[in-house]
């Protein structure tokens, strides 16, 4: 098949999933064309079946301060779809990608190109619910040939919030267990000399991630279990988090690493992963930790309970319940057998339910149905 993929290229779950999907499809023999305003951050391989097409928004004084990216994207999608004879345009994150894809179809005046939209989370729960975007998000969903959500929870949220009759299929996120696994990484010795426990958090530091709760949990754990905290990623709440560490004299134990290229080595060298978010629609970072044999402590909200099994692959608590999270963190870190058992179970679940080789064929099957007009 010839597949176009559009996503936000920066660090963020939807871009990660879109990129990993494109790479897996290309390795399986499909031609994949990424269409976005910049090279997706995880697109770090050269593959004969992968191409990148940059969307350039031509500046014009009248466009200031709002250059029309949606239109430039639609134009580029139509152009690539036409000369590369795309069968499917798969867009990740509804706004504005589903609208641009719909426009591209209109420009081509053809029903041959099928549009699949994958809903990832805040496109539905935050942005899509905002009154200024709700009607256009609903429209984008309804004009797509196929729509998927990354968890049952997100599908139900979409159906409730948008009152749409559109069928929404659940295709979960996935992980490559060959890439994410336990690492006896040299990095472990950089943080605490290899003697202390390593706790990790990965996110885009947006308010929904509750990074202050990560620090509050760590502030309770560190005096009991000698440990270090790796804060990986970047975003709006990073400054506040760093200031908190300075005030609480945690700077020699908490490392703000920003976005890192070798994520799997750091996650795979960790003993525990923290993801105390408000309503994570799936929790891709938690899944990557699980595949790396790292138990997860998170919240019992959103789609996270569909990924993390409470008491088996980690522990889930109410948002903000840092006391309970810290108590379970101390329990896991103080009991090597429990940590190892949970870690092994986490990897088993990640492979049984979310292996890339199990999930990517679900997308291919969906594309085939869309192309055959059997949606
Ligand atoms: O909202 C974000 O944090 C980023 C967002 C995205 O679209 O980049 O992440 C969402 O999509 C990921 C991939 O499907 C999911 O694993 C995350 O749970 C989801 N984030 C939220 O729902 C907050």
Tab-separated table of N, CA, C and O and ligand atoms in Angstrom, residues 8 10-18 92-93 118-123 125-126 149-151 153-154 172-173 203-206 208-209 275 277-286 303-304, ligand 1:
chain	number	residue	atom	x	y	z
A	8	UNK	N	1.865	15.686	14.390
A	8	UNK	CA	2.699	16.756	14.936
A	8	UNK	C	4.095	16.174	15.100
A	8	UNK	O	4.257	15.096	15.679
A	10	UNK	N	6.756	17.229	16.752
A	10	UNK	CA	7.547	17.473	17.965
A	10	UNK	C	7.394	16.310	18.943
A	10	UNK	O	6.649	15.383	18.693
A	11	UNK	N	8.094	16.392	20.071
A	11	UNK	CA	8.000	15.327	21.063
A	11	UNK	C	6.575	15.310	21.617
A	11	UNK	O	6.079	16.304	22.085
A	12	UNK	N	5.921	14.213	21.545
A	12	UNK	CA	4.525	14.099	22.006
A	12	UNK	C	4.035	12.736	21.575
A	12	UNK	O	4.481	12.211	20.545
A	13	UNK	N	3.138	12.191	22.348
A	13	UNK	CA	2.702	10.816	22.131
A	13	UNK	C	2.164	10.537	20.741
A	13	UNK	O	2.490	9.506	20.135
A	14	UNK	N	1.339	11.442	20.207
A	14	UNK	CA	0.723	11.137	18.910
A	14	UNK	C	1.766	11.086	17.803
A	14	UNK	O	1.698	10.229	16.920
A	15	UNK	N	2.741	11.979	17.866
A	15	UNK	CA	3.820	11.977	16.867
A	15	UNK	C	4.676	10.727	16.982
A	15	UNK	O	5.121	10.158	15.980
A	16	UNK	N	4.895	10.292	18.214
A	16	UNK	CA	5.684	9.072	18.447
A	16	UNK	C	4.966	7.869	17.830
A	16	UNK	O	5.550	7.081	17.078
A	17	UNK	N	3.671	7.744	18.126
A	17	UNK	CA	2.907	6.597	17.618
A	17	UNK	C	2.869	6.631	16.087
A	17	UNK	O	3.102	5.612	15.414
A	18	UNK	N	2.605	7.820	15.525
A	18	UNK	CA	2.521	7.942	14.060
A	18	UNK	C	3.848	7.550	13.412
A	18	UNK	O	3.875	6.841	12.401
A	92	UNK	N	-2.952	11.765	12.429
A	92	UNK	CA	-2.894	11.546	13.880
A	92	UNK	C	-3.111	12.874	14.581
A	92	UNK	O	-2.408	13.841	14.320
A	93	UNK	N	-4.099	12.890	15.494
A	93	UNK	CA	-4.561	14.087	16.201
A	93	UNK	C	-5.533	14.808	15.256
A	93	UNK	O	-5.148	15.265	14.178
A	118	UNK	N	-6.808	9.062	13.552
A	118	UNK	CA	-6.610	8.450	14.874
A	118	UNK	C	-6.660	9.530	15.944
A	118	UNK	O	-5.933	10.530	15.880
A	119	UNK	N	-7.553	9.313	16.905
A	119	UNK	CA	-7.708	10.248	18.024
A	119	UNK	C	-6.744	9.825	19.125
A	119	UNK	O	-6.659	8.638	19.449
A	120	UNK	N	-6.050	10.811	19.696
A	120	UNK	CA	-5.000	10.453	20.651
A	120	UNK	C	-5.277	10.874	22.086
A	120	UNK	O	-4.741	10.275	23.008
A	121	UNK	N	-6.008	11.926	22.288
A	121	UNK	CA	-6.221	12.321	23.696
A	121	UNK	C	-6.711	13.743	23.797
A	121	UNK	O	-7.913	14.010	23.723
A	122	UNK	N	-5.766	14.663	23.927
A	122	UNK	CA	-6.194	16.045	24.172
A	122	UNK	C	-6.909	16.641	22.959
A	122	UNK	O	-7.596	17.644	23.100
A	123	UNK	N	-6.752	16.010	21.774
A	123	UNK	CA	-7.543	16.483	20.623
A	123	UNK	C	-9.034	16.312	20.908
A	123	UNK	O	-9.868	17.019	20.340
A	125	UNK	N	-10.212	15.463	24.519
A	125	UNK	CA	-10.540	15.786	25.914
A	125	UNK	C	-10.358	17.269	26.253
A	125	UNK	O	-11.029	17.772	27.141
A	126	UNK	N	-9.453	17.957	25.581
A	126	UNK	CA	-9.239	19.381	25.889
A	126	UNK	C	-9.586	20.258	24.693
A	126	UNK	O	-10.567	21.000	24.719
A	149	UNK	N	-9.504	5.194	17.974
A	149	UNK	CA	-9.102	5.821	19.239
A	149	UNK	C	-8.101	4.869	19.892
A	149	UNK	O	-8.176	3.648	19.684
A	150	UNK	N	-7.189	5.425	20.688
A	150	UNK	CA	-6.110	4.599	21.237
A	150	UNK	C	-6.525	3.832	22.501
A	150	UNK	O	-5.747	3.024	23.000
A	151	UNK	N	-7.730	4.095	23.014
A	151	UNK	CA	-8.215	3.303	24.159
A	151	UNK	C	-9.742	3.294	24.144
A	151	UNK	O	-10.377	4.141	23.493
A	153	UNK	N	-11.531	3.984	26.678
A	153	UNK	CA	-11.925	5.186	27.410
A	153	UNK	C	-12.036	6.377	26.462
A	153	UNK	O	-13.002	7.131	26.504
A	154	UNK	N	-11.052	6.523	25.568
A	154	UNK	CA	-11.066	7.669	24.653
A	154	UNK	C	-12.209	7.543	23.648
A	154	UNK	O	-12.847	8.536	23.294
A	172	UNK	N	-5.104	-0.012	20.037
A	172	UNK	CA	-4.253	0.539	21.102
A	172	UNK	C	-2.880	0.934	20.572
A	172	UNK	O	-2.482	0.529	19.477
A	173	UNK	N	-2.175	1.709	21.344
A	173	UNK	CA	-0.785	2.015	21.017
A	173	UNK	C	0.062	0.755	21.190
A	173	UNK	O	-0.389	-0.237	21.771
A	203	UNK	N	7.675	12.973	29.979
A	203	UNK	CA	6.456	13.630	29.475
A	203	UNK	C	6.805	14.929	28.786
A	203	UNK	O	7.973	15.303	28.679
A	204	UNK	N	5.747	15.615	28.336
A	204	UNK	CA	5.944	16.936	27.736
A	204	UNK	C	5.688	18.052	28.763
A	204	UNK	O	5.486	19.201	28.387
A	205	UNK	N	5.691	17.709	30.040
A	205	UNK	CA	5.624	18.683	31.138
A	205	UNK	C	4.459	19.666	30.988
A	205	UNK	O	4.583	20.842	31.296
A	206	UNK	N	3.330	19.140	30.467
A	206	UNK	CA	2.142	19.990	30.407
A	206	UNK	C	1.365	19.796	31.701
A	206	UNK	O	1.532	18.790	32.394
A	208	UNK	N	-1.447	18.708	32.452
A	208	UNK	CA	-2.156	17.428	32.575
A	208	UNK	C	-1.244	16.317	33.119
A	208	UNK	O	-1.706	15.331	33.698
A	209	UNK	N	0.070	16.483	33.001
A	209	UNK	CA	1.013	15.442	33.454
A	209	UNK	C	1.276	15.499	34.965
A	209	UNK	O	1.881	14.591	35.514
A	275	UNK	N	3.910	8.154	36.494
A	275	UNK	CA	3.065	8.874	35.531
A	275	UNK	C	1.744	9.253	36.230
A	275	UNK	O	0.705	8.633	36.018
A	277	UNK	N	-0.540	11.443	35.883
A	277	UNK	CA	-1.331	12.407	35.085
A	277	UNK	C	-2.809	12.431	35.442
A	277	UNK	O	-3.377	11.453	35.915
A	278	UNK	N	-3.414	13.553	35.071
A	278	UNK	CA	-4.878	13.647	35.007
A	278	UNK	C	-5.278	12.992	33.691
A	278	UNK	O	-4.837	13.430	32.641
A	279	UNK	N	-6.102	11.990	33.730
A	279	UNK	CA	-6.695	11.425	32.517
A	279	UNK	C	-5.775	11.310	31.314
A	279	UNK	O	-5.905	12.016	30.323
A	280	UNK	N	-4.858	10.398	31.411
A	280	UNK	CA	-4.015	10.029	30.268
A	280	UNK	C	-4.893	9.155	29.357
A	280	UNK	O	-5.485	8.188	29.836
A	281	UNK	N	-4.973	9.450	28.071
A	281	UNK	CA	-5.876	8.636	27.232
A	281	UNK	C	-5.326	7.221	27.034
A	281	UNK	O	-6.083	6.274	26.839
A	282	UNK	N	-4.015	7.088	27.068
A	282	UNK	CA	-3.399	5.759	26.952
A	282	UNK	C	-2.198	5.661	27.896
A	282	UNK	O	-2.183	4.853	28.810
A	283	UNK	N	-1.199	6.491	27.649
A	283	UNK	CA	0.006	6.449	28.479
A	283	UNK	C	1.117	5.683	27.781
A	283	UNK	O	1.607	4.667	28.271
A	284	UNK	N	1.489	6.192	26.613
A	284	UNK	CA	2.534	5.559	25.794
A	284	UNK	C	3.840	5.386	26.580
A	284	UNK	O	4.507	4.348	26.493
A	285	UNK	N	4.186	6.416	27.361
A	285	UNK	CA	5.445	6.365	28.123
A	285	UNK	C	5.393	5.226	29.146
A	285	UNK	O	6.404	4.545	29.391
A	286	UNK	N	4.211	4.990	29.718
A	286	UNK	CA	4.055	3.892	30.683
A	286	UNK	C	4.245	2.550	29.987
A	286	UNK	O	4.876	1.632	30.530
A	303	UNK	N	-7.345	6.193	30.189
A	303	UNK	CA	-7.046	4.887	29.597
A	303	UNK	C	-5.922	4.154	30.292
A	303	UNK	O	-5.599	3.022	29.926
A	304	UNK	N	-5.323	4.768	31.312
A	304	UNK	CA	-4.169	4.130	31.967
A	304	UNK	C	-4.503	2.747	32.560
A	304	UNK	O	-3.693	1.816	32.446
B	1	LIG	O1	-1.545	15.370	25.252
B	1	LIG	C1	-0.422	14.924	25.276
B	1	LIG	O2	0.218	14.746	26.292
B	1	LIG	C2	0.229	14.600	23.990
B	1	LIG	C3	-0.655	13.700	23.273
B	1	LIG	C4	-0.317	13.725	21.852
B	1	LIG	O3	-1.281	13.585	21.114
B	1	LIG	O4	0.811	13.914	21.459
B	1	LIG	O5	-0.589	12.430	23.915
B	1	LIG	C5	-1.736	11.652	23.868
B	1	LIG	O6	-1.460	10.654	22.914
B	1	LIG	C6	-0.565	9.617	23.310
B	1	LIG	C7	-0.372	8.665	22.137
B	1	LIG	O7	-1.573	8.078	21.766
B	1	LIG	C8	-1.111	8.900	24.534
B	1	LIG	O8	-0.236	7.860	24.929
B	1	LIG	C9	-1.244	9.918	25.664
B	1	LIG	O9	-1.856	9.270	26.750
B	1	LIG	C10	-2.123	11.085	25.212
B	1	LIG	N1	-2.059	12.132	26.259
B	1	LIG	C11	-3.123	12.461	26.983
B	1	LIG	O10	-4.201	11.943	26.870
B	1	LIG	C12	-2.904	13.509	28.008
